Amino acid sequence: MSDQLYTPQVANDRKPEIGMKFASIDDAFAFYNQYAREAGFSARYSNSKKNKVTNEVVWKQFVCFKAGQTDKVHSVKRALSGDPIKTRTRGKVRTDCKAKMSIIKQQTGSDWSVSVFTEGHNHGLSTPSKVHLLRSHRSVSAVKKVLTQKFSKANIPTCHQLQLLEIECGGPENVGCTERDIRNFERDLRDEQKGIDAETVIEFFTSEKEKDSTFFFDYETDLGNMFKRCFWADSRSRMAYGVFGDVVVFDSTYNTNKYGMIFTPFVGVNHHHQTIVFGCGFLSDEKTDSYIFGCLTSF
């Protein structure tokens, strides 16, 4: 902890003031966080107090992200309690910084007003070129989430996605998120999709079967009800097999897709020496039983 006090250089009309009013807690934090961005630090939600009768929050505090016990104090307390001491690999995070803004609920109406504003920090502040990397100033917006999903479908690597976003936004400081944020979003998206993608595929095949009675599909699940393999063939493919199915060639791709499943097309050649598809499948492995299942069910 430093004895020096660092005062942010922010215009007065951009600073919080005692008595300043906000319509909600989120509005107050948005203002304080914008002030924090201009000042060069990251803000976070902190303590709150509730009305004992109504259980409604009546007081809320926002602080600098370096507020709280220093690593040294935290380690001493853990040692005294007998808990193992964990060393941070990311360096010192908290310095017991006292910079903060508190808001209080008005007795009449729904407004909140600033009751406390402490401006000084006991640590150096970030420069404008690096402040966008601080936690409270990073988020993957709704627009970027849509773009990220489209980029992923086009198999564009995350590092290249960020480069495209930097060009689109006019520099890394304007993107609003980092490569790690995008990777975390992609991970969360994959987690959300787990368990429902297989159901979506089955629903799609079922709807295709309703449209075309000759459309065929079959699938299997393992003991844990996980999707194991499936095969499908539409009416055109089945008709082609009936005419040109004397020779069937199949090959399996390596499981490079996000589901770890192997794509297996069954193909042949027509009288124009053109490649035609007889059926397709997804396999969780390349065992003989999986291919036998595909051949018996599809043809």
Coordinates of C-alpha atoms in Angstrom, one line a residue:
M1 CA 0.0 0.0 0.0
S2 CA 1.3 3.4 -1.0
D3 CA 1.3 6.5 1.2
Q4 CA 0.9 8.6 -1.9
L5 CA -2.6 9.7 -2.9
Y6 CA -3.6 9.7 -6.6
T7 CA -6.4 12.0 -7.6
P8 CA -8.0 11.3 -10.9
Q9 CA -7.9 14.2 -13.5
V10 CA -11.5 14.3 -14.5
A11 CA -13.7 17.3 -15.4
N12 CA -15.9 18.4 -12.6
D13 CA -19.1 17.9 -14.6
R14 CA -18.1 14.2 -15.1
K15 CA -17.5 13.6 -11.4
P16 CA -20.0 12.4 -8.8
E17 CA -21.3 15.0 -6.4
I18 CA -23.0 14.8 -3.0
G19 CA -26.7 15.0 -3.6
M20 CA -26.6 13.9 -7.2
K21 CA -29.7 11.8 -8.0
F22 CA -30.2 8.6 -10.0
A23 CA -33.3 6.7 -10.9
S24 CA -31.9 3.3 -9.9
I25 CA -28.8 1.5 -8.5
D26 CA -27.8 0.4 -11.9
D27 CA -28.0 3.9 -13.3
A28 CA -25.8 5.1 -10.4
F29 CA -23.2 2.4 -11.1
A30 CA -23.2 3.1 -14.8
F31 CA -22.3 6.8 -14.0
Y32 CA -19.6 5.8 -11.5
N33 CA -18.2 3.2 -13.9
Q34 CA -18.0 5.8 -16.7
Y35 CA -16.2 8.2 -14.3
A36 CA -13.9 5.3 -13.4
R37 CA -13.1 4.7 -17.1
E38 CA -12.1 8.4 -17.5
A39 CA -10.2 8.3 -14.2
G40 CA -8.3 5.2 -15.0
F41 CA -9.6 2.5 -12.6
S42 CA -12.1 -0.3 -12.5
A43 CA -15.2 -0.1 -10.4
R44 CA -17.3 -2.8 -8.7
Y45 CA -20.4 -3.2 -6.6
S46 CA -19.7 -3.5 -2.8
N47 CA -21.7 -3.4 0.4
S48 CA -25.4 -2.7 0.8
K49 CA -27.9 -2.3 3.6
K50 CA -31.6 -3.3 3.7
N51 CA -34.6 -2.0 5.5
K52 CA -35.2 -4.4 8.3
V53 CA -39.0 -4.2 7.9
T54 CA -39.4 -4.3 4.1
N55 CA -36.1 -6.1 3.3
E56 CA -35.6 -3.4 0.6
V57 CA -32.1 -2.2 -0.3
V58 CA -31.8 1.4 1.0
W59 CA -28.0 1.9 0.8
K60 CA -25.5 0.8 -1.7
Q61 CA -21.7 1.4 -2.2
F62 CA -19.5 1.2 -5.2
V63 CA -15.7 1.0 -4.8
C64 CA -12.5 0.8 -6.7
F65 CA -11.5 -2.8 -7.7
K66 CA -8.5 -2.5 -5.5
A67 CA -10.6 -1.9 -2.4
G68 CA -10.4 -4.5 0.4
Q69 CA -7.8 -6.4 2.3
T70 CA -4.3 -6.4 0.9
D71 CA -2.7 -9.7 0.0
K72 CA -0.4 -9.4 3.0
V73 CA -3.3 -8.9 5.5
H74 CA -5.3 -11.7 3.8
S75 CA -2.4 -14.1 4.1
V76 CA -1.8 -13.3 7.7
K77 CA -5.5 -14.0 8.6
R78 CA -5.4 -17.3 6.7
A79 CA -2.3 -18.3 8.5
L80 CA -3.8 -17.5 11.9
S81 CA -6.9 -19.5 11.1
G82 CA -4.8 -22.5 9.9
D83 CA -6.0 -22.3 6.3
P84 CA -3.5 -22.9 3.5
I85 CA -2.0 -19.8 2.0
K86 CA -2.5 -19.5 -1.8
T87 CA -0.1 -17.4 -3.8
R88 CA -1.7 -15.2 -6.5
T89 CA -0.1 -15.7 -9.9
R90 CA -1.6 -12.4 -11.2
G91 CA 0.2 -10.2 -8.8
K92 CA -1.2 -7.8 -6.2
V93 CA -4.8 -7.0 -6.7
R94 CA -6.2 -5.3 -3.6
T95 CA -4.5 -2.4 -1.8
D96 CA -7.2 -1.4 0.6
C97 CA -8.0 1.5 -1.6
K98 CA -10.6 3.9 -0.1
A99 CA -12.0 5.5 -3.3
K100 CA -15.8 4.9 -3.3
M101 CA -19.2 6.3 -4.0
S102 CA -22.2 5.6 -1.8
I103 CA -25.9 6.2 -2.6
I104 CA -28.9 6.2 -0.4
K105 CA -32.6 5.7 -1.2
Q106 CA -34.8 8.8 -0.8
Q107 CA -37.5 8.5 1.8
T108 CA -40.0 9.8 -0.7
G109 CA -40.1 8.7 -4.4
S110 CA -37.9 6.1 -6.1
D111 CA -34.7 8.2 -6.5
W112 CA -31.3 7.5 -5.1
S113 CA -28.8 10.2 -4.1
V114 CA -25.1 10.3 -3.6
S115 CA -24.3 10.4 0.1
V116 CA -20.5 9.8 0.1
F117 CA -17.8 10.3 -2.6
T118 CA -14.2 9.6 -1.9
E119 CA -12.0 10.6 -4.8
G120 CA -8.4 9.7 -3.9
H121 CA -6.7 6.3 -4.6
N122 CA -3.7 4.8 -2.9
H123 CA -2.3 3.3 -6.1
G124 CA -1.4 4.4 -9.6
L125 CA -4.2 4.8 -12.2
S126 CA -4.3 3.3 -15.6
T127 CA -3.5 5.3 -18.8
P128 CA -6.2 5.9 -21.4
S129 CA -4.6 3.5 -23.8
K130 CA -4.9 0.6 -21.3
V131 CA -8.0 1.4 -19.2
H132 CA -10.2 -0.6 -21.7
L133 CA -8.5 -3.7 -20.4
L134 CA -9.8 -3.3 -16.8
R135 CA -12.6 -5.6 -15.8
S136 CA -15.6 -3.2 -15.4
H137 CA -14.9 -1.7 -18.8
R138 CA -15.0 -5.0 -20.7
S139 CA -18.1 -6.8 -21.9
V140 CA -19.2 -8.7 -25.0
S141 CA -22.1 -6.6 -26.3
A142 CA -25.2 -8.2 -27.9
V143 CA -23.9 -7.1 -31.3
K144 CA -20.5 -8.7 -30.8
K145 CA -22.2 -11.9 -29.5
V146 CA -24.0 -12.2 -32.8
L147 CA -20.9 -11.5 -34.8
T148 CA -18.9 -14.0 -32.7
Q149 CA -21.5 -16.7 -33.4
K150 CA -21.3 -16.0 -37.1
F151 CA -17.5 -16.0 -37.1
S152 CA -17.5 -19.3 -35.2
K153 CA -19.8 -20.9 -37.8
A154 CA -17.4 -19.7 -40.5
N155 CA -14.6 -21.4 -38.5
I156 CA -12.7 -18.2 -38.0
P157 CA -10.3 -18.5 -35.0
T158 CA -10.9 -16.3 -32.0
C159 CA -7.7 -14.4 -32.4
H160 CA -8.7 -13.5 -36.0
Q161 CA -12.2 -12.5 -34.8
L162 CA -10.6 -10.0 -32.5
Q163 CA -8.5 -8.5 -35.3
L164 CA -11.7 -8.1 -37.4
L165 CA -13.4 -6.4 -34.5
E166 CA -10.4 -4.1 -33.9
I167 CA -10.6 -3.0 -37.6
E168 CA -14.4 -2.5 -37.4
C169 CA -14.2 -0.5 -34.1
G170 CA -11.2 1.6 -35.0
G171 CA -8.6 0.1 -32.6
P172 CA -8.4 -2.3 -29.7
E173 CA -9.3 0.4 -27.2
N174 CA -12.7 0.7 -28.8
V175 CA -13.6 -3.0 -29.0
G176 CA -14.9 -3.2 -25.4
C177 CA -13.6 -6.7 -24.7
T178 CA -10.6 -8.9 -24.9
E179 CA -9.8 -12.2 -26.6
R180 CA -10.3 -14.0 -23.3
D181 CA -13.8 -12.4 -23.0
I182 CA -14.8 -13.8 -26.4
R183 CA -13.4 -17.2 -25.5
N184 CA -15.3 -17.2 -22.3
F185 CA -18.5 -16.3 -24.2
E186 CA -17.9 -19.1 -26.7
R187 CA -17.4 -21.5 -23.8
D188 CA -20.6 -20.4 -22.0
L189 CA -22.5 -20.7 -25.3
R190 CA -21.2 -24.3 -25.8
D191 CA -22.2 -25.1 -22.2
E192 CA -25.7 -23.8 -22.9
Q193 CA -26.0 -25.8 -26.1
K194 CA -25.0 -29.1 -24.4
G195 CA -27.9 -31.4 -24.1
I196 CA -30.2 -29.5 -26.4
D197 CA -28.4 -29.8 -29.8
A198 CA -29.1 -33.5 -30.0
E199 CA -32.8 -32.8 -29.3
T200 CA -32.8 -30.1 -31.9
V201 CA -31.4 -32.6 -34.5
I202 CA -34.0 -35.2 -33.7
E203 CA -36.8 -32.6 -33.9
F204 CA -35.5 -31.5 -37.3
F205 CA -35.4 -35.1 -38.6
T206 CA -38.9 -35.7 -37.3
S207 CA -40.2 -32.7 -39.1
E208 CA -38.5 -33.8 -42.3
K209 CA -40.1 -37.2 -41.9
E210 CA -43.5 -35.6 -41.6
K211 CA -42.9 -33.7 -44.8
D212 CA -41.5 -36.8 -46.7
S213 CA -42.6 -40.2 -45.6
T214 CA -39.6 -41.8 -47.3
F215 CA -37.1 -39.7 -45.4
F216 CA -35.2 -42.0 -43.0
F217 CA -33.3 -41.5 -39.8
D218 CA -32.3 -43.5 -36.8
Y219 CA -30.1 -42.8 -33.8
E220 CA -28.8 -44.4 -30.6
T221 CA -27.9 -43.1 -27.1
D222 CA -25.6 -44.7 -24.5
L223 CA -26.4 -45.7 -21.0
G224 CA -25.9 -42.1 -19.9
N225 CA -28.5 -41.0 -22.5
M226 CA -25.7 -39.2 -24.4
F227 CA -26.0 -39.0 -28.2
K228 CA -23.9 -41.9 -29.6
R229 CA -24.6 -42.1 -33.3
C230 CA -27.2 -41.3 -35.9
F231 CA -27.7 -41.9 -39.6
W232 CA -30.1 -40.3 -42.1
A233 CA -31.0 -40.4 -45.8
D234 CA -33.6 -38.4 -47.7
S235 CA -35.8 -39.7 -50.5
R236 CA -33.5 -38.6 -53.3
S237 CA -30.5 -40.3 -51.7
R238 CA -32.4 -43.5 -51.2
M239 CA -33.7 -43.5 -54.8
A240 CA -30.1 -42.9 -56.0
Y241 CA -28.9 -45.9 -53.9
G242 CA -31.6 -48.1 -55.5
V243 CA -30.1 -47.3 -59.0
F244 CA -26.4 -46.8 -58.3
G245 CA -25.9 -48.6 -55.1
D246 CA -23.8 -51.4 -56.5
V247 CA -20.7 -49.8 -55.1
V248 CA -20.8 -47.7 -51.9
V249 CA -17.8 -45.8 -50.6
F250 CA -17.6 -44.2 -47.2
D251 CA -15.0 -42.2 -45.4
S252 CA -14.9 -40.7 -42.0
T253 CA -13.6 -37.2 -41.1
Y254 CA -11.5 -36.6 -38.0
N255 CA -13.5 -35.4 -35.0
T256 CA -12.5 -31.7 -35.3
N257 CA -16.0 -30.3 -34.7
K258 CA -17.0 -28.9 -31.4
Y259 CA -19.0 -32.0 -30.5
G260 CA -16.1 -34.4 -31.0
M261 CA -18.2 -36.5 -33.4
I262 CA -17.1 -38.1 -36.7
F263 CA -19.0 -37.2 -39.9
T264 CA -19.4 -40.2 -42.2
P265 CA -20.9 -39.7 -45.7
F266 CA -21.9 -42.8 -47.8
V267 CA -21.3 -41.9 -51.5
G268 CA -21.3 -43.5 -54.9
V269 CA -21.0 -42.6 -58.6
N270 CA -23.8 -42.1 -61.1
H271 CA -23.8 -42.8 -64.8
H272 CA -22.4 -39.3 -65.5
H273 CA -19.4 -40.2 -63.2
Q274 CA -20.6 -37.7 -60.7
T275 CA -20.4 -38.3 -57.0
I276 CA -23.7 -38.8 -55.3
V277 CA -24.7 -39.1 -51.6
F278 CA -26.6 -42.1 -50.4
G279 CA -26.7 -41.2 -46.7
C280 CA -24.8 -39.5 -43.9
G281 CA -24.0 -40.2 -40.3
F282 CA -22.5 -38.9 -37.1
L283 CA -20.5 -41.3 -34.9
S284 CA -18.9 -41.0 -31.5
D285 CA -16.3 -43.6 -32.4
E286 CA -15.0 -45.6 -35.4
K287 CA -15.8 -49.1 -34.1
T288 CA -17.2 -51.8 -36.4
D289 CA -20.5 -51.8 -34.6
S290 CA -21.1 -48.2 -35.4
Y291 CA -20.6 -48.7 -39.1
I292 CA -22.8 -51.9 -39.1
F293 CA -25.5 -49.9 -37.4
G294 CA -25.3 -47.2 -40.1
C295 CA -25.3 -49.7 -43.0
L296 CA -28.2 -51.8 -41.6
T297 CA -30.4 -48.8 -40.7
S298 CA -29.7 -46.6 -43.7
F299 CA -29.9 -49.2 -46.5

